[in-house]
Every structure is written in C-alpha cells, then in structure tokens.
Amino acid sequence: MIIATTLSVKNYFWFLVLAITINVVGLLMAYIYAVYDAKTYRTKSAFFNGHPAAASAAAVAASAVYSDAPEPSLFGIYNPAEKIAQVVRSVMNFRSAGSSSSSSSSGDDNTDGSDNSDDLYDFRNATYRNTYVTINGPGRLGNKMFQYAALLAVSRHYGYRPFVPSNNVLTEVFKVRHDTLVDISNDDRFGEHKPGEFDTSLFEKLSADKNWTLTGYYQSWKYFTNITKIVKREFTFRDEILKEAFKVLKKFGLGKKTLIGVHIRRGDMLAQKLRGYNVADEHYVNKALNFYRKTVPSPVFLISSDDMNWSRNFIQESYDVNFVGGNSLGVDLAILANCQHSVITSGSYGWWAAWLAGGDTVYFSNYPRRNSWLSSVYNRNDYYPEWWIGME
C-alpha cells in the first residue's frame, strides 16, 4: 500500500514536470518564431515598437487574441498562447494598420525607416497649452489620415494642442485620442502650397499668439517622418474592426504565410482621368504580383478594391490569389494593414494601407498621370516614400 502510494506520487510529480515543460517550450518557440519572422521581413526590432508585420507573426501562437473564447491552458497550469496574446495586444496598442515607416529628411530616423520619436508623447503636456491647432480638409478616410498625421506633426513641432471634431470619420475606424470639441476664437488659417508637396513653411509661420486651423490635403510622408511611432499609435484600429479583420486574415494563414495586401482603386478615379487621376490596368497588377512571386517565398495575395467585379474579371486567377474586399472601409483597411507587404494602384486609401503594413510596397508609378494637371501639384518624391518600388 505504501509502495503503491509512493509510485503514484512519483508518477504525478513527473507528469506535472512534463506538463510544465511542454507549456514553457511552447512559449519559447512561439516567441522565437515571432521575433525571427519580424527580422525576416526587415522589421528588425519592430516587434517591440508596434509593427503590424511582427504582430501578425506572433499571432500564429495567439489564436485567442481576437477569438470569442480564450484557448484553454494545459492542465490549468498556464497558457503559452495566452501569454503570446498579451504580447500581441501590447504590440497592437502601439500600431499602425500597423503599423510602416519612413526615413527622415532631417537625419533623425533609423536606416530601416523607423524614427526615434517618443511614442508615448502626451500632447496634453504641450508647451503652449492655450494655443490650439486643428485641421479642416476635404476628402474621405485616406485624405483625413494624411491631414491628421500632419496635424500631429505640427502640434509636436510647436507645442500646441491638437484636436479634431469628435464626428470626424477617423473616430469611426481608429482610437484617435485627440477628438474633442473646442470652440476656438482668435484663430487664423494656414493653407498648404500644394496638396502633394512638402511645405516647410508649415513649421515656420504658426505663431503662438493665435489658434490655428490648417486647410488642405497635406499628402506627404515628410510631414510626419519624425513622429511615425506617434502616428501609428493614433491609427490603432478599433477593437470591433480588428476582430472582423482578423477573422479574414486567419483564413489565409495569418502568421504562417507571407500575406501581400493588394488594393485596386478605380471608382471615382475613372471619372477624373482627364485631370490626371490615373487608373492602373490588369497588366500592372499582374506584373506586381509576379514580382512578389519571384522575391518572396510562398506569397498569398489578398485583393481588396472599390470595384471587386472588375478585379475578379481581370486579375489572373491562381492558387495564391484571394479576393477579400467588400467589407466596411475600416475592416478592409485593417486587413491590408496587417499584411507583410503591399501592392497599391492610386489614391490615399491604398497609400495608407501600405504605410501601415510596412515591408515592401509596389506602387503604380504613373499616378498622378505624367504631364497632367494633377502631376503639377504633386511632387512624387514627397508623395511616395523613396524606398517604395514604382512600376507601370
């Protein structure tokens, strides 16, 4: 009797050791995989600073992050998947789509495009607390994102307090922190020089004795190149949007395969072709897909568009091509932003999907169409980050 009890206790002890070992090894392997995957796609230390590609890599071991119920722990001891889920949540809290970066014209950025700004900068502690700055520009979601990013850069530069109205379309998609209603007086307006050209005077002429309203588009990555971490944090998707996006992403191998987000803009661009709003054709899209087939192991393409019928009819079908568009603007953007690499055609919506995703971006280089009116108000070097890959 005594011998039997001793054996059962000993067996239970080794059974317990085995269970703990399995959990710990699982955690370590998932962690190493996530970091390795992040480095593979040239995000380097981005796993710790909010890069969505790194978050996607970690998600392979964290299916509980956006599922309806947490994954059960082994023998009730502790759950490696849930531990990785905590890491992913912290990464997602600092993203944008993620996360995606730019190199600095001032020389302050790192060679991989990430900046050295304080991503926890609190605008409420601005130098001039009684000086406000807001923005009032035209357009839809992509345009508003450019405007908001420029607003944050201006606010950080001067030490003024930024805000946008709480009914701004950005608040429907992102967890922006500076949405409020401020009735400003003694205000003046600053209008940009050109919509797609970096205007240095924006950082020279806004005196502290007035409140300011910025007007225009501000479509240049150079406005916010020194605060990319701040911009990514502000463009953290709302939880309900991420949940829907991750349902789609998981179907196509999130964290296991190389996902390439493809955005095809047509719609209103077709009606304004004479002004230079050029539309890429199927030859460009297939050329861009073939580029990744030659340079990336086992790519999986996720195609989103404002004209999904055209996309299905003209994009060459293959085992690696999947059509995922047709959701809300926010969900489609979150899907594209959480891919490792990107293909875009024209327009600010696709631009931001690629910027948040990071990795490599192939863009349609004849947008705006050369020698058109639109090309005269855009500087390609200011609009497209210099490390993106142009094709026609």
Tab-separated table of C-alpha atoms in Angstrom:
chain	number	residue	atom	x	y	z
A	1	MET	CA	0.000	0.000	0.000
A	2	ILE	CA	2.794	2.362	0.956
A	3	ILE	CA	4.753	1.397	-2.187
A	4	ALA	CA	1.724	1.991	-4.442
A	5	THR	CA	1.148	5.428	-2.931
A	6	THR	CA	4.805	6.341	-3.391
A	7	LEU	CA	4.756	5.308	-7.042
A	8	SER	CA	1.587	7.262	-7.777
A	9	VAL	CA	3.022	10.389	-6.172
A	10	LYS	CA	6.257	9.968	-8.128
A	11	ASN	CA	4.353	9.450	-11.374
A	12	TYR	CA	2.239	12.509	-10.676
A	13	PHE	CA	5.373	14.540	-9.988
A	14	TRP	CA	6.929	13.615	-13.355
A	15	PHE	CA	3.602	14.105	-15.075
A	16	LEU	CA	3.482	17.625	-13.617
A	17	VAL	CA	7.077	18.338	-14.721
A	18	LEU	CA	6.243	17.180	-18.259
A	19	ALA	CA	3.168	19.409	-18.413
A	20	ILE	CA	5.113	22.476	-17.260
A	21	THR	CA	7.933	21.719	-19.714
A	22	ILE	CA	5.523	21.464	-22.647
A	23	ASN	CA	3.989	24.835	-21.751
A	24	VAL	CA	7.359	26.591	-21.331
A	25	VAL	CA	8.821	25.147	-24.543
A	26	GLY	CA	5.697	26.172	-26.436
A	27	LEU	CA	6.018	29.734	-25.167
A	28	LEU	CA	9.711	29.957	-26.064
A	29	MET	CA	9.195	28.537	-29.558
A	30	ALA	CA	6.332	30.923	-30.296
A	31	TYR	CA	8.369	33.870	-29.036
A	32	ILE	CA	11.436	32.919	-31.122
A	33	TYR	CA	9.263	32.398	-34.195
A	34	ALA	CA	7.671	35.819	-33.840
A	35	VAL	CA	10.985	37.638	-33.480
A	36	TYR	CA	12.549	35.647	-36.320
A	37	ASP	CA	9.620	36.394	-38.616
A	38	ALA	CA	9.811	40.078	-37.804
A	39	LYS	CA	13.504	40.140	-38.713
A	40	THR	CA	12.852	38.135	-41.875
A	41	TYR	CA	10.654	40.915	-43.182
A	42	ARG	CA	13.151	43.576	-42.216
A	43	THR	CA	11.155	44.953	-39.328
A	44	LYS	CA	14.152	44.325	-37.042
A	45	SER	CA	13.228	45.454	-33.535
A	46	ALA	CA	9.758	46.470	-34.720
A	47	PHE	CA	8.232	43.536	-32.811
A	48	PHE	CA	8.628	45.709	-29.749
A	49	ASN	CA	7.615	49.069	-31.278
A	50	GLY	CA	4.294	48.330	-32.932
A	51	HIS	CA	4.973	46.954	-36.402
A	52	PRO	CA	1.921	45.074	-37.663
A	53	ALA	CA	4.019	42.505	-39.543
A	54	ALA	CA	5.565	41.456	-36.243
A	55	ALA	CA	2.144	41.339	-34.633
A	56	SER	CA	0.956	39.108	-37.456
A	57	ALA	CA	3.914	36.772	-36.937
A	58	ALA	CA	3.165	36.432	-33.250
A	59	ALA	CA	-0.489	35.754	-33.954
A	60	VAL	CA	0.282	32.210	-35.082
A	61	ALA	CA	0.725	31.315	-31.412
A	62	ALA	CA	-2.046	33.556	-30.165
A	63	SER	CA	-5.306	32.450	-31.689
A	64	ALA	CA	-7.019	33.614	-28.525
A	65	VAL	CA	-6.334	37.284	-29.198
A	66	TYR	CA	-9.467	38.034	-31.157
A	67	SER	CA	-11.416	34.797	-30.767
A	68	ASP	CA	-14.660	34.591	-28.884
A	69	ALA	CA	-13.186	32.460	-26.110
A	70	PRO	CA	-9.629	32.086	-24.768
A	71	GLU	CA	-7.667	28.962	-25.575
A	72	PRO	CA	-7.691	26.616	-22.547
A	73	SER	CA	-4.486	26.187	-20.615
A	74	LEU	CA	-2.773	22.833	-20.397
A	75	PHE	CA	-3.756	21.094	-17.133
A	76	GLY	CA	-4.711	24.526	-15.784
A	77	ILE	CA	-1.061	25.451	-15.203
A	78	TYR	CA	-0.528	28.297	-17.622
A	79	ASN	CA	-1.186	29.006	-21.259
A	80	PRO	CA	1.654	29.979	-23.667
A	81	ALA	CA	-0.833	31.079	-26.314
A	82	GLU	CA	-2.441	33.479	-23.870
A	83	LYS	CA	0.990	34.796	-22.876
A	84	ILE	CA	1.809	35.492	-26.524
A	85	ALA	CA	-1.658	37.032	-26.867
A	86	GLN	CA	-0.685	39.548	-24.209
A	87	VAL	CA	2.423	40.420	-26.220
A	88	VAL	CA	0.352	40.849	-29.368
A	89	ARG	CA	-2.143	43.048	-27.557
A	90	SER	CA	0.654	45.310	-26.358
A	91	VAL	CA	2.057	45.436	-29.885
A	92	MET	CA	-1.346	46.269	-31.345
A	93	ASN	CA	-1.781	49.069	-28.818
A	94	PHE	CA	1.200	50.838	-30.392
A	95	ARG	CA	0.494	50.040	-34.043
A	96	SER	CA	-0.444	51.415	-37.407
A	97	ALA	CA	-2.652	49.163	-39.595
A	98	GLY	CA	0.232	48.735	-38.207
A	99	SER	CA	1.582	49.715	-38.126
A	100	SER	CA	5.353	51.048	-41.816
A	101	SER	CA	7.598	53.814	-41.705
A	102	SER	CA	9.544	56.471	-43.377
A	103	SER	CA	13.078	57.661	-43.472
A	104	SER	CA	13.801	61.111	-42.231
A	105	SER	CA	14.834	64.105	-44.257
A	106	SER	CA	16.322	65.525	-41.076
A	107	GLY	CA	18.580	62.554	-40.488
A	108	ASP	CA	16.961	61.616	-37.161
A	109	ASP	CA	15.444	58.357	-38.338
A	110	ASN	CA	16.963	54.907	-38.384
A	111	THR	CA	18.030	53.277	-41.626
A	112	ASP	CA	15.003	50.955	-41.643
A	113	GLY	CA	12.642	53.918	-41.746
A	114	SER	CA	11.618	53.963	-38.094
A	115	ASP	CA	12.020	57.148	-36.129
A	116	ASN	CA	13.444	57.930	-32.721
A	117	SER	CA	10.463	59.959	-31.508
A	118	ASP	CA	8.919	59.377	-28.115
A	119	ASP	CA	5.922	57.221	-28.947
A	120	LEU	CA	4.423	57.989	-25.541
A	121	TYR	CA	4.489	61.747	-26.128
A	122	ASP	CA	1.474	63.332	-24.458
A	123	PHE	CA	0.124	66.355	-26.322
A	124	ARG	CA	-1.760	67.403	-23.202
A	125	ASN	CA	1.594	68.478	-21.806
A	126	ALA	CA	2.215	70.756	-24.760
A	127	THR	CA	4.336	73.839	-24.201
A	128	TYR	CA	1.591	76.281	-25.162
A	129	ARG	CA	-1.467	74.743	-23.558
A	130	ASN	CA	-3.706	77.639	-24.507
A	131	THR	CA	-2.760	77.519	-28.171
A	132	TYR	CA	-4.864	75.106	-30.202
A	133	VAL	CA	-4.426	73.782	-33.709
A	134	THR	CA	-6.925	71.789	-35.755
A	135	ILE	CA	-7.399	70.840	-39.384
A	136	ASN	CA	-10.268	71.268	-41.810
A	137	GLY	CA	-9.598	69.470	-45.071
A	138	PRO	CA	-11.657	67.752	-47.761
A	139	GLY	CA	-11.919	64.113	-48.684
A	140	ARG	CA	-12.668	60.737	-47.170
A	141	LEU	CA	-10.784	58.348	-44.891
A	142	GLY	CA	-7.378	58.294	-46.628
A	143	ASN	CA	-7.318	62.069	-47.017
A	144	LYS	CA	-8.308	62.548	-43.386
A	145	MET	CA	-5.450	60.309	-42.302
A	146	PHE	CA	-2.914	62.490	-44.129
A	147	GLN	CA	-4.427	65.586	-42.574
A	148	TYR	CA	-4.430	64.166	-39.068
A	149	ALA	CA	-0.825	62.966	-39.349
A	150	ALA	CA	0.266	66.441	-40.461
A	151	LEU	CA	-1.721	67.970	-37.608
A	152	LEU	CA	0.111	65.796	-35.078
A	153	ALA	CA	3.460	66.777	-36.568
A	154	VAL	CA	2.647	70.480	-36.392
A	155	SER	CA	1.390	70.154	-32.829
A	156	ARG	CA	4.533	68.343	-31.732
A	157	HIS	CA	6.764	70.857	-33.515
A	158	TYR	CA	5.232	73.962	-31.921
A	159	GLY	CA	3.987	72.526	-28.662
A	160	TYR	CA	0.370	73.424	-29.456
A	161	ARG	CA	-2.635	71.287	-28.518
A	162	PRO	CA	-4.221	69.384	-31.438
A	163	PHE	CA	-7.827	68.377	-31.875
A	164	VAL	CA	-10.307	67.226	-34.490
A	165	PRO	CA	-14.093	67.243	-34.132
A	166	SER	CA	-15.432	64.107	-32.477
A	167	ASN	CA	-17.582	63.386	-35.562
A	168	ASN	CA	-14.503	63.101	-37.796
A	169	VAL	CA	-14.586	59.886	-39.851
A	170	LEU	CA	-11.297	58.863	-38.222
A	171	THR	CA	-13.084	58.198	-34.936
A	172	GLU	CA	-15.220	55.524	-36.613
A	173	VAL	CA	-12.147	53.500	-37.553
A	174	PHE	CA	-9.338	54.371	-35.127
A	175	LYS	CA	-8.821	55.017	-31.438
A	176	VAL	CA	-7.667	58.583	-32.037
A	177	ARG	CA	-7.031	60.411	-28.788
A	178	HIS	CA	-7.449	63.996	-29.911
A	179	ASP	CA	-11.091	64.013	-30.877
A	180	THR	CA	-12.962	66.673	-28.991
A	181	LEU	CA	-14.962	69.823	-29.499
A	182	VAL	CA	-13.063	73.032	-28.862
A	183	ASP	CA	-14.706	76.358	-29.646
A	184	ILE	CA	-11.608	78.315	-30.604
A	185	SER	CA	-11.514	82.054	-31.133
A	186	ASN	CA	-8.702	84.365	-32.195
A	187	ASP	CA	-7.910	81.824	-34.856
A	188	ASP	CA	-6.186	82.091	-38.195
A	189	ARG	CA	-5.864	79.725	-41.139
A	190	PHE	CA	-2.884	78.192	-42.848
A	191	GLY	CA	-3.307	76.880	-46.380
A	192	GLU	CA	-0.843	74.485	-47.970
A	193	HIS	CA	1.213	75.458	-51.017
A	194	LYS	CA	0.343	72.298	-52.982
A	195	PRO	CA	-1.638	69.220	-51.876
A	196	GLY	CA	1.080	66.693	-52.706
A	197	GLU	CA	4.230	68.666	-51.941
A	198	PHE	CA	6.019	69.081	-48.631
A	199	ASP	CA	5.663	72.704	-47.467
A	200	THR	CA	8.383	73.656	-44.991
A	201	SER	CA	6.673	76.965	-44.151
A	202	LEU	CA	4.105	74.997	-42.144
A	203	PHE	CA	6.785	74.597	-39.484
A	204	GLU	CA	7.842	78.241	-39.563
A	205	LYS	CA	4.797	80.522	-39.588
A	206	LEU	CA	2.326	79.489	-36.887
A	207	SER	CA	2.793	81.967	-34.065
A	208	ALA	CA	1.627	81.186	-30.529
A	209	ASP	CA	-0.466	84.346	-30.207
A	210	LYS	CA	-3.244	82.752	-32.297
A	211	ASN	CA	-5.088	79.464	-32.587
A	212	TRP	CA	-4.720	77.797	-35.975
A	213	THR	CA	-6.824	75.876	-38.464
A	214	LEU	CA	-4.941	74.034	-41.181
A	215	THR	CA	-6.703	73.738	-44.542
A	216	GLY	CA	-5.811	71.389	-47.385
A	217	TYR	CA	-4.665	67.824	-48.011
A	218	TYR	CA	-1.024	67.643	-46.759
A	219	GLN	CA	-0.307	64.474	-48.711
A	220	SER	CA	3.356	63.942	-47.986
A	221	TRP	CA	5.087	61.424	-45.755
A	222	LYS	CA	7.703	64.064	-44.987
A	223	TYR	CA	5.331	65.986	-42.713
A	224	PHE	CA	5.304	63.208	-40.129
A	225	THR	CA	8.547	61.344	-40.785
A	226	ASN	CA	9.910	62.227	-37.314
A	227	ILE	CA	6.804	61.055	-35.429
A	228	THR	CA	5.950	57.774	-37.134
A	229	LYS	CA	5.512	55.948	-33.830
A	230	ILE	CA	3.048	58.576	-32.667
A	231	VAL	CA	1.110	58.357	-35.927
A	232	LYS	CA	0.988	54.548	-35.741
A	233	ARG	CA	-0.326	54.725	-32.202
A	234	GLU	CA	-3.057	57.173	-33.221
A	235	PHE	CA	-4.042	54.886	-36.086
A	236	THR	CA	-4.784	51.964	-33.780
A	237	PHE	CA	-7.864	50.265	-35.191
A	238	ARG	CA	-10.947	49.994	-33.047
A	239	ASP	CA	-11.383	46.590	-31.415
A	240	GLU	CA	-14.502	45.618	-33.332
A	241	ILE	CA	-12.790	46.401	-36.651
A	242	LEU	CA	-9.685	44.384	-35.792
A	243	LYS	CA	-11.807	41.452	-34.700
A	244	GLU	CA	-13.548	41.309	-38.083
A	245	ALA	CA	-10.279	41.801	-39.973
A	246	PHE	CA	-8.519	39.000	-38.090
A	247	LYS	CA	-11.350	36.601	-38.886
A	248	VAL	CA	-10.487	37.092	-42.552
A	249	LEU	CA	-6.725	37.079	-42.070
A	250	LYS	CA	-6.755	33.802	-40.149
A	251	LYS	CA	-8.463	32.062	-43.069
A	252	PHE	CA	-5.466	32.786	-45.271
A	253	GLY	CA	-2.624	31.885	-42.931
A	254	LEU	CA	-2.005	34.902	-40.714
A	255	GLY	CA	1.335	34.348	-39.011
A	256	LYS	CA	2.071	31.234	-41.096
A	257	LYS	CA	2.278	32.575	-44.654
A	258	THR	CA	3.528	35.741	-46.322
A	259	LEU	CA	0.416	37.852	-46.862
A	260	ILE	CA	0.538	40.520	-49.596
A	261	GLY	CA	-2.194	43.155	-49.409
A	262	VAL	CA	-3.359	44.375	-52.830
A	263	HIS	CA	-5.539	47.456	-53.189
A	264	ILE	CA	-7.027	48.390	-56.556
A	265	ARG	CA	-8.613	51.836	-56.763
A	266	ARG	CA	-10.971	52.594	-59.638
A	267	GLY	CA	-14.381	54.182	-58.935
A	268	ASP	CA	-14.132	57.970	-58.882
A	269	MET	CA	-10.671	57.846	-60.478
A	270	LEU	CA	-12.263	56.770	-63.761
A	271	ALA	CA	-14.441	59.877	-63.876
A	272	GLN	CA	-11.464	62.231	-63.479
A	273	LYS	CA	-8.866	60.696	-65.783
A	274	LEU	CA	-8.531	63.925	-67.785
A	275	ARG	CA	-7.232	65.698	-64.671
A	276	GLY	CA	-4.599	63.039	-64.090
A	277	TYR	CA	-6.380	60.645	-61.714
A	278	ASN	CA	-4.942	57.630	-63.464
A	279	VAL	CA	-6.202	54.059	-63.071
A	280	ALA	CA	-3.855	51.070	-63.221
A	281	ASP	CA	-4.810	48.212	-65.525
A	282	GLU	CA	-4.603	44.468	-65.079
A	283	HIS	CA	-1.127	44.315	-66.642
A	284	TYR	CA	0.346	46.405	-63.842
A	285	VAL	CA	-1.403	44.375	-61.136
A	286	ASN	CA	-0.281	41.027	-62.556
A	287	LYS	CA	3.246	42.372	-63.006
A	288	ALA	CA	3.330	43.421	-59.336
A	289	LEU	CA	2.035	40.020	-58.218
A	290	ASN	CA	4.691	38.256	-60.270
A	291	PHE	CA	7.349	40.450	-58.661
A	292	TYR	CA	6.454	39.043	-55.250
A	293	ARG	CA	6.167	35.509	-56.603
A	294	LYS	CA	9.827	35.792	-57.596
A	295	THR	CA	11.099	37.530	-54.456
A	296	VAL	CA	9.012	36.201	-51.568
A	297	PRO	CA	8.579	32.544	-50.583
A	298	SER	CA	5.011	31.263	-50.936
A	299	PRO	CA	3.157	34.607	-51.086
A	300	VAL	CA	-0.601	34.771	-50.569
A	301	PHE	CA	-2.332	37.766	-52.190
A	302	LEU	CA	-5.374	39.361	-50.557
A	303	ILE	CA	-7.118	41.629	-53.060
A	304	SER	CA	-9.374	44.488	-51.997
A	305	SER	CA	-10.931	47.089	-54.267
A	306	ASP	CA	-13.740	49.574	-54.667
A	307	ASP	CA	-14.587	47.597	-57.832
A	308	MET	CA	-14.454	43.936	-56.869
A	309	ASN	CA	-16.312	42.855	-60.021
A	310	TRP	CA	-13.576	44.298	-62.228
A	311	SER	CA	-10.900	42.722	-60.030
A	312	ARG	CA	-12.411	39.242	-60.265
A	313	ASN	CA	-12.847	39.563	-64.031
A	314	PHE	CA	-9.412	40.908	-64.916
A	315	ILE	CA	-6.922	39.732	-62.306
A	316	GLN	CA	-5.389	36.448	-63.315
A	317	GLU	CA	-6.741	33.756	-61.042
A	318	SER	CA	-4.264	31.490	-59.330
A	319	TYR	CA	-3.976	29.291	-56.257
A	320	ASP	CA	-2.373	32.202	-54.374
A	321	VAL	CA	-4.913	34.931	-55.264
A	322	ASN	CA	-7.801	35.629	-52.898
A	323	PHE	CA	-10.495	38.313	-53.105
A	324	VAL	CA	-11.279	39.723	-49.673
A	325	GLY	CA	-12.744	43.189	-50.342
A	326	GLY	CA	-16.322	44.289	-49.880
A	327	ASN	CA	-16.296	44.831	-46.124
A	328	SER	CA	-16.517	48.221	-44.445
A	329	LEU	CA	-13.793	50.766	-45.214
A	330	GLY	CA	-12.287	50.201	-41.781
A	331	VAL	CA	-12.246	46.399	-41.965
A	332	ASP	CA	-10.770	46.327	-45.472
A	333	LEU	CA	-8.082	48.792	-44.396
A	334	ALA	CA	-7.267	46.720	-41.301
A	335	ILE	CA	-6.923	43.585	-43.438
A	336	LEU	CA	-4.485	45.283	-45.803
A	337	ALA	CA	-2.590	46.994	-42.980
A	338	ASN	CA	-1.871	43.674	-41.286
A	339	CYS	CA	-0.206	42.100	-44.305
A	340	GLN	CA	3.583	41.853	-44.585
A	341	HIS	CA	3.899	43.572	-47.995
A	342	SER	CA	1.691	45.626	-50.313
A	343	VAL	CA	0.650	46.379	-53.880
A	344	ILE	CA	-1.241	49.614	-54.469
A	345	THR	CA	-2.550	51.443	-57.507
A	346	SER	CA	-3.705	55.009	-56.842
A	347	GLY	CA	-5.306	57.077	-54.107
A	348	SER	CA	-4.661	57.848	-50.457
A	349	TYR	CA	-6.590	54.853	-49.068
A	350	GLY	CA	-4.222	52.338	-50.617
A	351	TRP	CA	-1.262	54.551	-49.710
A	352	TRP	CA	-2.129	54.338	-46.022
A	353	ALA	CA	-2.771	50.600	-46.189
A	354	ALA	CA	0.792	50.165	-47.443
A	355	TRP	CA	2.318	52.626	-44.968
A	356	LEU	CA	0.685	50.923	-42.004
A	357	ALA	CA	1.646	47.469	-43.237
A	358	GLY	CA	5.333	48.296	-43.707
A	359	GLY	CA	7.506	45.795	-45.517
A	360	ASP	CA	7.898	46.257	-49.270
A	361	THR	CA	5.425	48.298	-51.299
A	362	VAL	CA	4.961	48.195	-55.062
A	363	TYR	CA	3.063	51.248	-56.336
A	364	PHE	CA	1.677	52.373	-59.694
A	365	SER	CA	4.267	54.948	-60.746
A	366	ASN	CA	2.096	56.691	-63.360
A	367	TYR	CA	-0.186	58.140	-60.706
A	368	PRO	CA	-0.705	61.010	-60.996
A	369	ARG	CA	-0.520	60.649	-64.769
A	370	ARG	CA	2.573	62.389	-66.083
A	371	ASN	CA	2.171	65.814	-67.722
A	372	SER	CA	-1.319	66.234	-66.277
A	373	TRP	CA	-2.771	68.939	-64.062
A	374	LEU	CA	-2.649	66.651	-61.055
A	375	SER	CA	1.042	65.874	-61.571
A	376	SER	CA	1.768	69.614	-61.467
A	377	VAL	CA	0.543	69.830	-57.861
A	378	TYR	CA	2.210	66.609	-56.701
A	379	ASN	CA	5.881	66.004	-56.075
A	380	ARG	CA	6.445	62.257	-56.457
A	381	ASN	CA	9.419	62.329	-54.107
A	382	ASP	CA	7.273	63.953	-51.437
A	383	TYR	CA	4.240	61.736	-52.002
A	384	TYR	CA	5.856	58.301	-52.371
A	385	PRO	CA	8.434	57.182	-49.785
A	386	GLU	CA	11.768	56.763	-51.522
A	387	TRP	CA	12.125	53.094	-50.559
A	388	TRP	CA	8.850	52.072	-52.230
A	389	ILE	CA	9.096	50.343	-55.623
A	390	GLY	CA	7.476	52.049	-58.603
A	391	MET	CA	6.137	50.024	-61.549
A	392	GLU	CA	3.842	50.542	-64.525
